[in-house]
mmCIF file of C-alpha atoms and ligand atoms in Angstrom:
data_model
loop_
_atom_site.group_PDB
_atom_site.id
_atom_site.type_symbol
_atom_site.label_atom_id
_atom_site.label_comp_id
_atom_site.label_asym_id
_atom_site.label_seq_id
_atom_site.Cartn_x
_atom_site.Cartn_y
_atom_site.Cartn_z
ATOM 1 C CA MET A 863 68.426 -8.665 -37.871
ATOM 2 C CA THR A 864 68.516 -5.491 -35.648
ATOM 3 C CA SER A 865 67.967 -5.693 -32.025
ATOM 4 C CA LEU A 866 64.791 -3.625 -32.545
ATOM 5 C CA ALA A 867 63.520 -5.999 -35.153
ATOM 6 C CA ARG A 868 64.421 -8.871 -32.933
ATOM 7 C CA LEU A 869 62.375 -7.289 -30.073
ATOM 8 C CA SER A 870 59.333 -6.821 -32.152
ATOM 9 C CA LYS A 871 59.560 -10.468 -33.278
ATOM 10 C CA MET A 872 59.602 -11.702 -29.654
ATOM 11 C CA ARG A 873 56.736 -13.692 -28.312
ATOM 12 C CA PRO A 874 54.830 -12.043 -25.585
ATOM 13 C CA MET A 875 55.369 -13.721 -22.185
ATOM 14 C CA PRO A 876 52.453 -15.817 -20.691
ATOM 15 C CA ARG A 877 50.433 -14.132 -17.993
ATOM 16 C CA ASP A 878 49.017 -15.740 -15.060
ATOM 17 C CA GLY A 879 45.534 -15.484 -13.500
ATOM 18 C CA PHE A 880 46.796 -12.227 -11.590
ATOM 19 C CA GLY A 881 48.338 -10.639 -14.572
ATOM 20 C CA ARG A 882 51.926 -11.510 -13.742
ATOM 21 C CA GLU A 883 54.119 -12.162 -16.741
ATOM 22 C CA ILE A 884 55.850 -15.599 -16.219
ATOM 23 C CA ASP A 885 58.886 -16.169 -18.357
ATOM 24 C CA TYR A 886 61.376 -17.724 -16.029
ATOM 25 C CA LEU A 887 61.624 -21.655 -15.646
ATOM 26 C CA ARG A 888 63.722 -23.096 -12.961
ATOM 27 C CA ILE A 889 64.544 -26.746 -13.539
ATOM 28 C CA SER A 890 65.515 -29.040 -10.848
ATOM 29 C CA LEU A 891 67.939 -31.741 -12.259
ATOM 30 C CA THR A 892 67.947 -33.994 -9.211
ATOM 31 C CA ASP A 893 66.900 -34.438 -5.722
ATOM 32 C CA HIS A 894 70.307 -35.433 -4.651
ATOM 33 C CA CYS A 895 72.774 -33.321 -3.021
ATOM 34 C CA ASN A 896 76.497 -33.388 -1.848
ATOM 35 C CA LEU A 897 75.538 -31.070 1.303
ATOM 36 C CA ARG A 898 73.274 -31.174 4.092
ATOM 37 C CA CYS A 899 72.319 -27.557 4.926
ATOM 38 C CA VAL A 900 70.707 -27.389 8.249
ATOM 39 C CA TYR A 901 67.623 -25.479 6.759
ATOM 40 C CA CYS A 902 67.355 -27.657 3.705
ATOM 41 C CA MET A 903 68.106 -31.291 4.085
ATOM 42 C CA PRO A 904 68.207 -33.872 6.962
ATOM 43 C CA THR A 905 71.105 -36.058 7.452
ATOM 44 C CA THR A 906 69.039 -39.148 7.899
ATOM 45 C CA GLY A 907 65.861 -40.585 6.972
ATOM 46 C CA LEU A 908 65.882 -39.360 3.239
ATOM 47 C CA SER A 909 64.634 -41.193 0.244
ATOM 48 C CA PHE A 910 65.611 -40.258 -3.269
ATOM 49 C CA LEU A 911 63.854 -40.589 -6.697
ATOM 50 C CA PRO A 912 64.967 -43.746 -8.585
ATOM 51 C CA SER A 913 67.010 -42.577 -11.696
ATOM 52 C CA GLU A 914 64.365 -43.718 -14.222
ATOM 53 C CA ALA A 915 61.937 -41.222 -12.545
ATOM 54 C CA LEU A 916 64.172 -38.287 -13.405
ATOM 55 C CA LEU A 917 63.580 -36.421 -16.671
ATOM 56 C CA ARG A 918 66.348 -37.357 -19.347
ATOM 57 C CA ALA A 919 68.250 -34.710 -20.918
ATOM 58 C CA ASP A 920 66.171 -34.994 -24.313
ATOM 59 C CA GLU A 921 63.067 -34.717 -22.177
ATOM 60 C CA ILE A 922 64.507 -31.544 -20.381
ATOM 61 C CA GLU A 923 65.190 -30.059 -23.829
ATOM 62 C CA LEU A 924 61.745 -30.674 -25.089
ATOM 63 C CA VAL A 925 60.112 -28.869 -21.953
ATOM 64 C CA ALA A 926 62.712 -26.052 -22.525
ATOM 65 C CA ARG A 927 61.743 -25.704 -26.195
ATOM 66 C CA ALA A 928 57.986 -25.854 -25.273
ATOM 67 C CA ALA A 929 58.512 -23.087 -22.678
ATOM 68 C CA ILE A 930 60.408 -20.796 -25.033
ATOM 69 C CA SER A 931 57.880 -21.494 -27.677
ATOM 70 C CA VAL A 932 55.221 -19.920 -25.467
ATOM 71 C CA GLY A 933 57.237 -16.939 -24.386
ATOM 72 C CA PHE A 934 59.524 -18.125 -21.500
ATOM 73 C CA ARG A 935 62.798 -16.347 -21.782
ATOM 74 C CA LYS A 936 65.090 -17.515 -18.827
ATOM 75 C CA ILE A 937 66.032 -20.810 -17.391
ATOM 76 C CA ARG A 938 67.874 -21.617 -14.424
ATOM 77 C CA LEU A 939 69.102 -25.119 -13.458
ATOM 78 C CA THR A 940 68.986 -26.144 -9.924
ATOM 79 C CA GLY A 941 68.300 -29.088 -7.570
ATOM 80 C CA GLY A 942 69.357 -30.680 -5.287
ATOM 81 C CA GLU A 943 72.842 -30.070 -6.581
ATOM 82 C CA PRO A 944 72.769 -29.792 -10.370
ATOM 83 C CA THR A 945 76.361 -30.564 -10.711
ATOM 84 C CA LEU A 946 75.653 -34.160 -9.477
ATOM 85 C CA ARG A 947 73.988 -34.985 -12.927
ATOM 86 C CA ALA A 948 76.541 -36.783 -14.892
ATOM 87 C CA ASP A 949 74.937 -35.335 -18.044
ATOM 88 C CA LEU A 950 74.801 -31.649 -16.952
ATOM 89 C CA VAL A 951 77.215 -30.486 -19.515
ATOM 90 C CA ASP A 952 75.047 -32.225 -22.316
ATOM 91 C CA ILE A 953 71.980 -30.510 -20.870
ATOM 92 C CA VAL A 954 73.605 -27.035 -20.910
ATOM 93 C CA ALA A 955 74.734 -27.575 -24.356
ATOM 94 C CA ARG A 956 71.250 -28.618 -25.516
ATOM 95 C CA LEU A 957 69.479 -25.650 -23.734
ATOM 96 C CA SER A 958 72.009 -22.931 -24.779
ATOM 97 C CA ALA A 959 71.493 -23.961 -28.417
ATOM 98 C CA ILE A 960 67.766 -23.241 -28.292
ATOM 99 C CA PRO A 961 66.920 -20.022 -30.233
ATOM 100 C CA GLY A 962 65.031 -17.566 -28.062
ATOM 101 C CA LEU A 963 66.508 -18.520 -24.852
ATOM 102 C CA ARG A 964 67.949 -15.253 -23.506
ATOM 103 C CA ASP A 965 69.396 -16.505 -20.150
ATOM 104 C CA LEU A 966 70.570 -19.759 -18.900
ATOM 105 C CA ALA A 967 71.939 -19.811 -15.292
ATOM 106 C CA LEU A 968 72.881 -22.508 -12.885
ATOM 107 C CA THR A 969 72.767 -22.404 -8.954
ATOM 108 C CA THR A 970 75.314 -24.623 -7.377
ATOM 109 C CA ASN A 971 77.289 -25.205 -4.213
ATOM 110 C CA ALA A 972 80.476 -24.975 -6.280
ATOM 111 C CA VAL A 973 82.130 -28.197 -4.779
ATOM 112 C CA LEU A 974 82.292 -29.736 -8.299
ATOM 113 C CA LEU A 975 83.155 -26.615 -10.223
ATOM 114 C CA PRO A 976 86.909 -26.964 -10.180
ATOM 115 C CA LYS A 977 86.283 -29.840 -12.786
ATOM 116 C CA LEU A 978 83.183 -28.516 -14.296
ATOM 117 C CA ALA A 979 83.485 -24.700 -14.680
ATOM 118 C CA GLU A 980 85.427 -25.015 -17.997
ATOM 119 C CA PRO A 981 83.250 -27.456 -19.778
ATOM 120 C CA LEU A 982 80.108 -25.780 -18.597
ATOM 121 C CA ARG A 983 81.206 -22.611 -20.036
ATOM 122 C CA ARG A 984 82.339 -24.134 -23.305
ATOM 123 C CA ALA A 985 78.745 -25.668 -23.376
ATOM 124 C CA GLY A 986 77.413 -22.243 -23.280
ATOM 125 C CA LEU A 987 76.675 -21.424 -19.726
ATOM 126 C CA ARG A 988 77.222 -17.777 -18.839
ATOM 127 C CA ARG A 989 75.944 -17.271 -15.454
ATOM 128 C CA LEU A 990 76.048 -19.084 -12.150
ATOM 129 C CA ASN A 991 75.245 -18.347 -8.580
ATOM 130 C CA VAL A 992 77.259 -20.031 -5.729
ATOM 131 C CA HIS A 993 75.810 -20.815 -2.409
ATOM 132 C CA LEU A 994 78.079 -20.112 0.592
ATOM 133 C CA ASP A 995 76.862 -19.383 4.055
ATOM 134 C CA SER A 996 80.030 -18.636 5.954
ATOM 135 C CA LEU A 997 83.741 -17.704 5.527
ATOM 136 C CA ASP A 998 84.554 -19.278 8.822
ATOM 137 C CA ARG A 999 85.518 -22.997 8.590
ATOM 138 C CA GLU A 1000 83.907 -24.166 11.677
ATOM 139 C CA ARG A 1001 80.651 -22.244 11.238
ATOM 140 C CA LEU A 1002 80.444 -23.421 7.682
ATOM 141 C CA ALA A 1003 80.769 -27.148 8.848
ATOM 142 C CA ARG A 1004 77.919 -26.508 11.369
ATOM 143 C CA VAL A 1005 75.630 -24.754 8.825
ATOM 144 C CA MET A 1006 76.315 -26.680 5.509
ATOM 145 C CA ARG A 1007 77.581 -29.896 7.463
ATOM 146 C CA TRP A 1008 78.992 -31.646 4.445
ATOM 147 C CA GLY A 1009 81.647 -29.858 2.282
ATOM 148 C CA THR A 1010 84.348 -27.581 3.312
ATOM 149 C CA LEU A 1011 84.990 -23.947 2.799
ATOM 150 C CA ASP A 1012 88.242 -24.806 0.844
ATOM 151 C CA GLU A 1013 86.211 -27.029 -1.613
ATOM 152 C CA ILE A 1014 83.608 -24.141 -2.169
ATOM 153 C CA TRP A 1015 86.314 -21.352 -2.480
ATOM 154 C CA ALA A 1016 88.333 -23.386 -4.994
ATOM 155 C CA GLY A 1017 85.001 -23.899 -6.991
ATOM 156 C CA ILE A 1018 84.457 -20.112 -6.884
ATOM 157 C CA GLU A 1019 87.952 -19.474 -8.087
ATOM 158 C CA ALA A 1020 87.557 -21.842 -10.888
ATOM 159 C CA ALA A 1021 84.294 -20.150 -11.960
ATOM 160 C CA GLN A 1022 86.070 -16.747 -11.866
ATOM 161 C CA ALA A 1023 89.184 -17.993 -13.804
ATOM 162 C CA THR A 1024 86.881 -19.564 -16.321
ATOM 163 C CA GLY A 1025 85.184 -16.080 -16.914
ATOM 164 C CA PHE A 1026 81.917 -16.334 -15.154
ATOM 165 C CA ALA A 1027 80.952 -12.857 -14.141
ATOM 166 C CA PRO A 1028 79.818 -11.392 -12.117
ATOM 167 C CA ILE A 1029 80.298 -14.016 -9.448
ATOM 168 C CA LYS A 1030 77.016 -14.113 -7.419
ATOM 169 C CA LEU A 1031 77.043 -15.645 -3.788
ATOM 170 C CA ASN A 1032 73.807 -16.554 -2.070
ATOM 171 C CA ALA A 1033 74.163 -17.022 1.823
ATOM 172 C CA VAL A 1034 71.218 -18.232 3.820
ATOM 173 C CA VAL A 1035 71.398 -16.696 7.219
ATOM 174 C CA VAL A 1036 70.344 -18.755 10.320
ATOM 175 C CA ARG A 1037 70.018 -17.369 13.828
ATOM 176 C CA ASP A 1038 72.798 -18.838 16.056
ATOM 177 C CA PHE A 1039 74.571 -20.480 13.136
ATOM 178 C CA ASN A 1040 75.881 -17.873 10.867
ATOM 179 C CA GLU A 1041 74.466 -14.257 11.371
ATOM 180 C CA ASP A 1042 78.053 -13.216 12.513
ATOM 181 C CA ASP A 1043 79.200 -14.082 8.929
ATOM 182 C CA VAL A 1044 77.166 -11.501 7.236
ATOM 183 C CA VAL A 1045 79.740 -8.754 7.702
ATOM 184 C CA PRO A 1046 82.790 -10.695 6.267
ATOM 185 C CA LEU A 1047 80.750 -11.962 3.482
ATOM 186 C CA ALA A 1048 79.478 -8.407 2.580
ATOM 187 C CA ALA A 1049 82.898 -7.116 2.779
ATOM 188 C CA LEU A 1050 83.816 -9.325 -0.152
ATOM 189 C CA THR A 1051 82.162 -6.529 -2.269
ATOM 190 C CA LEU A 1052 84.327 -3.921 -1.032
ATOM 191 C CA ASP A 1053 87.241 -4.912 -3.375
ATOM 192 C CA ARG A 1054 85.586 -7.390 -5.758
ATOM 193 C CA PRO A 1055 82.864 -6.784 -8.256
ATOM 194 C CA TRP A 1056 80.889 -9.801 -6.775
ATOM 195 C CA HIS A 1057 77.251 -9.688 -5.795
ATOM 196 C CA VAL A 1058 76.582 -11.270 -2.285
ATOM 197 C CA ARG A 1059 73.036 -11.787 -1.346
ATOM 198 C CA PHE A 1060 71.565 -12.706 1.941
ATOM 199 C CA VAL A 1061 68.601 -15.016 1.874
ATOM 200 C CA GLU A 1062 65.941 -15.406 4.725
ATOM 201 C CA THR A 1063 65.191 -18.897 5.743
ATOM 202 C CA MET A 1064 61.923 -20.299 4.488
ATOM 203 C CA PRO A 1065 60.403 -23.261 6.333
ATOM 204 C CA PHE A 1066 59.801 -26.137 3.807
ATOM 205 C CA GLY A 1067 57.854 -29.004 4.736
ATOM 206 C CA GLY A 1068 57.947 -30.414 8.398
ATOM 207 C CA GLY A 1069 60.561 -31.822 10.598
ATOM 208 C CA ASP A 1070 63.756 -30.507 11.944
ATOM 209 C CA THR A 1071 64.901 -28.613 8.939
ATOM 210 C CA ALA A 1072 61.646 -26.763 8.670
ATOM 211 C CA ARG A 1073 61.859 -25.817 12.400
ATOM 212 C CA THR A 1074 65.417 -24.752 12.018
ATOM 213 C CA ALA A 1075 64.509 -22.540 9.210
ATOM 214 C CA ARG A 1076 61.424 -21.073 11.105
ATOM 215 C CA ASP A 1077 63.163 -20.578 14.507
ATOM 216 C CA GLY A 1078 66.421 -19.244 12.654
ATOM 217 C CA LEU A 1079 64.746 -16.500 10.601
ATOM 218 C CA VAL A 1080 66.970 -13.495 10.830
ATOM 219 C CA PRO A 1081 64.984 -10.555 9.192
ATOM 220 C CA SER A 1082 66.932 -8.793 6.246
ATOM 221 C CA ALA A 1083 66.385 -5.467 8.052
ATOM 222 C CA GLU A 1084 68.402 -6.740 10.979
ATOM 223 C CA LEU A 1085 71.188 -8.099 8.595
ATOM 224 C CA ARG A 1086 71.373 -4.632 6.950
ATOM 225 C CA ARG A 1087 71.798 -2.853 10.295
ATOM 226 C CA ARG A 1088 74.651 -5.203 11.260
ATOM 227 C CA ILE A 1089 76.523 -4.536 8.021
ATOM 228 C CA GLU A 1090 75.864 -0.941 8.237
ATOM 229 C CA ALA A 1091 77.198 -0.804 11.596
ATOM 230 C CA VAL A 1092 80.647 -1.888 10.336
ATOM 231 C CA LEU A 1093 80.655 -0.852 6.473
ATOM 232 C CA GLY A 1094 78.636 2.283 6.851
ATOM 233 C CA PRO A 1095 75.420 3.250 5.234
ATOM 234 C CA LEU A 1096 74.552 1.245 2.157
ATOM 235 C CA GLN A 1097 73.486 2.947 -1.001
ATOM 236 C CA PRO A 1098 70.296 1.609 -2.590
ATOM 237 C CA LEU A 1099 70.754 0.542 -6.192
ATOM 238 C CA GLU A 1100 67.959 0.829 -8.719
ATOM 239 C CA ALA A 1101 66.344 -2.513 -9.876
ATOM 240 C CA PHE A 1102 67.131 -3.043 -13.526
ATOM 241 C CA ASP A 1103 64.807 -6.010 -13.518
ATOM 242 C CA PRO A 1104 61.500 -5.564 -11.568
ATOM 243 C CA SER A 1105 61.165 -9.265 -10.984
ATOM 244 C CA ASP A 1106 64.559 -9.402 -9.251
ATOM 245 C CA GLU A 1107 63.804 -10.682 -5.761
ATOM 246 C CA SER A 1108 66.927 -9.116 -4.321
ATOM 247 C CA ARG A 1109 66.825 -5.582 -3.000
ATOM 248 C CA ASN A 1110 70.349 -4.339 -4.006
ATOM 249 C CA TYR A 1111 72.805 -1.924 -2.314
ATOM 250 C CA ARG A 1112 76.428 -0.931 -2.402
ATOM 251 C CA ALA A 1113 78.549 -0.176 0.411
ATOM 252 C CA ALA A 1114 80.483 3.236 0.301
ATOM 253 C CA HIS A 1115 83.639 2.793 -1.831
ATOM 254 C CA GLY A 1116 82.350 -0.655 -2.574
ATOM 255 C CA ASN A 1117 82.895 -2.503 -5.735
ATOM 256 C CA GLY A 1118 80.332 -5.083 -5.716
ATOM 257 C CA VAL A 1119 76.509 -5.605 -4.843
ATOM 258 C CA ILE A 1120 75.084 -6.392 -1.392
ATOM 259 C CA GLY A 1121 71.521 -7.881 -1.872
ATOM 260 C CA PHE A 1122 68.701 -8.859 0.577
ATOM 261 C CA ILE A 1123 66.281 -11.671 -0.478
ATOM 262 C CA SER A 1124 63.514 -11.477 1.840
ATOM 263 C CA PRO A 1125 60.722 -13.865 1.176
ATOM 264 C CA VAL A 1126 59.379 -13.958 4.657
ATOM 265 C CA THR A 1127 59.381 -10.391 5.926
ATOM 266 C CA GLU A 1128 58.888 -8.618 2.492
ATOM 267 C CA ALA A 1129 57.185 -11.109 0.308
ATOM 268 C CA TYR A 1130 57.647 -10.368 -3.426
ATOM 269 C CA CYS A 1131 54.751 -12.565 -4.783
ATOM 270 C CA GLY A 1132 53.343 -9.617 -6.710
ATOM 271 C CA THR A 1133 56.383 -9.515 -8.945
ATOM 272 C CA CYS A 1134 56.901 -13.331 -9.178
ATOM 273 C CA ASN A 1135 57.716 -14.459 -12.741
ATOM 274 C CA ARG A 1136 58.824 -18.121 -12.076
ATOM 275 C CA MET A 1137 57.602 -21.601 -12.817
ATOM 276 C CA ARG A 1138 59.351 -24.552 -11.516
ATOM 277 C CA LEU A 1139 59.857 -28.154 -13.108
ATOM 278 C CA THR A 1140 60.766 -30.796 -10.524
ATOM 279 C CA ALA A 1141 63.426 -33.377 -11.308
ATOM 280 C CA ASP A 1142 60.661 -36.057 -12.003
ATOM 281 C CA GLY A 1143 58.774 -33.956 -14.451
ATOM 282 C CA ARG A 1144 56.034 -31.971 -12.637
ATOM 283 C CA PHE A 1145 55.396 -28.215 -13.100
ATOM 284 C CA HIS A 1146 55.546 -26.811 -9.485
ATOM 285 C CA LEU A 1147 53.461 -23.788 -9.625
ATOM 286 C CA CYS A 1148 54.905 -21.849 -6.563
ATOM 287 C CA LEU A 1149 57.858 -22.772 -4.354
ATOM 288 C CA LEU A 1150 55.682 -22.074 -1.245
ATOM 289 C CA ASN A 1151 52.529 -23.822 -2.272
ATOM 290 C CA ASP A 1152 51.947 -27.555 -3.284
ATOM 291 C CA ASP A 1153 50.064 -27.325 -6.548
ATOM 292 C CA GLU A 1154 51.725 -29.292 -9.435
ATOM 293 C CA LEU A 1155 50.972 -30.609 -12.850
ATOM 294 C CA ASP A 1156 52.616 -33.688 -14.190
ATOM 295 C CA VAL A 1157 54.171 -33.407 -17.585
ATOM 296 C CA ARG A 1158 56.410 -36.537 -17.638
ATOM 297 C CA ALA A 1159 53.524 -38.925 -18.214
ATOM 298 C CA THR A 1160 52.645 -36.716 -21.501
ATOM 299 C CA ILE A 1161 55.914 -36.826 -22.578
ATOM 300 C CA ARG A 1162 56.534 -40.482 -22.094
ATOM 301 C CA GLY A 1163 53.177 -41.217 -23.658
ATOM 302 C CA GLY A 1164 54.415 -39.602 -26.892
ATOM 303 C CA GLY A 1165 53.333 -36.154 -26.425
ATOM 304 C CA ASP A 1166 54.972 -33.320 -28.594
ATOM 305 C CA MET A 1167 56.004 -29.853 -27.821
ATOM 306 C CA ALA A 1168 52.592 -28.611 -28.280
ATOM 307 C CA ALA A 1169 51.243 -30.988 -25.723
ATOM 308 C CA VAL A 1170 53.977 -30.004 -23.272
ATOM 309 C CA ALA A 1171 53.316 -26.227 -23.989
ATOM 310 C CA ALA A 1172 49.647 -26.620 -23.148
ATOM 311 C CA ILE A 1173 50.254 -28.148 -19.873
ATOM 312 C CA LEU A 1174 52.788 -25.396 -19.105
ATOM 313 C CA LEU A 1175 50.155 -22.730 -20.064
ATOM 314 C CA ARG A 1176 47.785 -24.467 -17.817
ATOM 315 C CA ALA A 1177 50.260 -24.405 -14.907
ATOM 316 C CA VAL A 1178 50.941 -20.710 -15.507
ATOM 317 C CA HIS A 1179 47.168 -19.991 -15.486
ATOM 318 C CA HIS A 1180 46.781 -21.615 -12.172
ATOM 319 C CA LYS A 1181 49.739 -20.227 -10.521
ATOM 320 C CA PRO A 1182 48.663 -18.983 -7.070
ATOM 321 C CA THR A 1183 49.978 -15.971 -5.187
ATOM 322 C CA GLY A 1184 50.491 -15.121 -1.504
ATOM 323 C CA HIS A 1185 51.911 -17.291 1.412
ATOM 324 C CA ARG A 1186 51.559 -16.967 5.264
ATOM 325 C CA LEU A 1187 55.285 -17.654 6.159
ATOM 326 C CA ALA A 1188 55.467 -14.505 8.406
ATOM 327 C CA ALA A 1189 52.626 -15.957 10.469
ATOM 328 C CA GLY A 1190 54.574 -19.369 10.902
ATOM 329 C CA HIS A 1191 52.859 -21.149 8.116
ATOM 330 C CA THR A 1192 55.020 -23.887 6.437
ATOM 331 C CA THR A 1193 54.682 -25.734 3.171
ATOM 332 C CA ALA A 1194 53.286 -28.735 5.313
ATOM 333 C CA ASP A 1195 54.200 -31.990 3.540
ATOM 334 C CA ARG A 1196 56.594 -30.960 0.858
ATOM 335 C CA GLN A 1197 60.310 -30.349 1.188
ATOM 336 C CA MET A 1198 62.924 -28.401 -0.628
ATOM 337 C CA PHE A 1199 64.825 -31.552 -1.720
ATOM 338 C CA GLN A 1200 61.812 -32.849 -3.383
ATOM 339 C CA ILE A 1201 60.835 -29.898 -5.222
ATOM 340 C CA GLY A 1202 64.146 -28.325 -6.022
ATOM 341 C CA GLY A 1203 65.328 -24.831 -5.230
HETATM 342 N N1 SAM B 1754 72.431 -27.192 -4.448
HETATM 343 C C1 SAM B 1754 72.328 -25.921 -4.922
HETATM 344 C C2 SAM B 1754 72.837 -24.754 -3.978
HETATM 345 O O1 SAM B 1754 73.395 -24.964 -2.909
HETATM 346 O O2 SAM B 1754 72.597 -23.638 -4.369
HETATM 347 C C3 SAM B 1754 71.056 -25.484 -5.606
HETATM 348 C C4 SAM B 1754 69.916 -25.893 -4.884
HETATM 349 S S1 SAM B 1754 69.619 -25.088 -3.525
HETATM 350 C C5 SAM B 1754 67.956 -25.860 -2.916
HETATM 351 C C6 SAM B 1754 69.104 -23.511 -3.932
HETATM 352 C C7 SAM B 1754 69.174 -22.427 -3.005
HETATM 353 O O3 SAM B 1754 68.031 -22.476 -2.020
HETATM 354 C C8 SAM B 1754 70.461 -22.244 -2.110
HETATM 355 O O4 SAM B 1754 71.002 -21.101 -2.402
HETATM 356 C C9 SAM B 1754 70.047 -22.675 -0.830
HETATM 357 O O5 SAM B 1754 70.773 -22.024 0.045
HETATM 358 C C10 SAM B 1754 68.610 -22.208 -0.689
HETATM 359 N N2 SAM B 1754 67.875 -22.795 0.253
HETATM 360 C C11 SAM B 1754 67.639 -24.059 0.521
HETATM 361 N N3 SAM B 1754 66.850 -24.181 1.536
HETATM 362 C C12 SAM B 1754 66.350 -22.984 2.081
HETATM 363 C C13 SAM B 1754 65.591 -22.431 2.917
HETATM 364 N N4 SAM B 1754 64.942 -23.378 3.770
HETATM 365 N N5 SAM B 1754 65.265 -21.239 3.010
HETATM 366 C C14 SAM B 1754 65.900 -20.360 2.246
HETATM 367 N N6 SAM B 1754 66.775 -20.930 1.218
HETATM 368 C C15 SAM B 1754 67.026 -22.024 1.030
#
């Protein structure tokens, strides 16, 4: 079949109540993580889902097939830390074999990639993003708390050696923790074709992590000024994908891409194309709102793909828009480690 014929056969993407085309499903595989980043997870007082509450690999595959049957095209596996799922390679193999899935990606802190990069690639994974907040050992230990720079760097090297390209790094920047790291991180793009993206902190839930995220916000405009002061003016790059949340630039004589993801100071709700599935099987309509629709009960009650698809379309229809993070609003009583990133 020619690519034109394939395009004309493609199912239209579902639209939400605001006319946005929703075609991107982010699936949280677990609420566990092997790091404790200061803006994400507290070091004490956590409770985790029992393993029987998590969707199994076959249940995740059913949801993915249902999503693709109604016009979704992209899936990202996340968490928690998705590499902690013992059946991750099986999940990737199941999803990458689904006809109609155009993009399957993974977000990880890379600590376990030395052992997993190769099997994941063999299972069909082609894209991954690595989360790395600092190139300085001590500052990394302060902001990401568990895990070390050497472990994460070994994971990035394993991903590269296995053929994942481009390497995309995400750094969350927190005032008084790692804002001095943005220049060395951005400088990685001078001689490497990597994408390094800086993410503004979002205050999820309540407690210390939300406070750290809210008080530690460093607006992207400030980060850009810091980087330009050292690397020179950044050239804006045209967006290939209107739903790409990252505003992308290239340093003069740079090889890679420097991006800014600014959910607080430059909210991009108008182009949001995402739906989330929590590790315990609920469609979470928006990262920054609490609305959810359970799908696990339907699956475990014997519901088929059509029943799952109907719930997903209902979730799309009710997807909200807008948030008030810039005004100090938080997501009140839900937290990132519960809903997945
Ligand atoms: N464990 C994986 C990782 O570290 O990338 C995947 C899940 S993590 C929750 C997904 C992304 O969310 C990471 O890049 C992380 O830095 C980011 N993140 C977590 N808490 C955040 C917050 N409060 N504000 C902004 N980004 C956050």
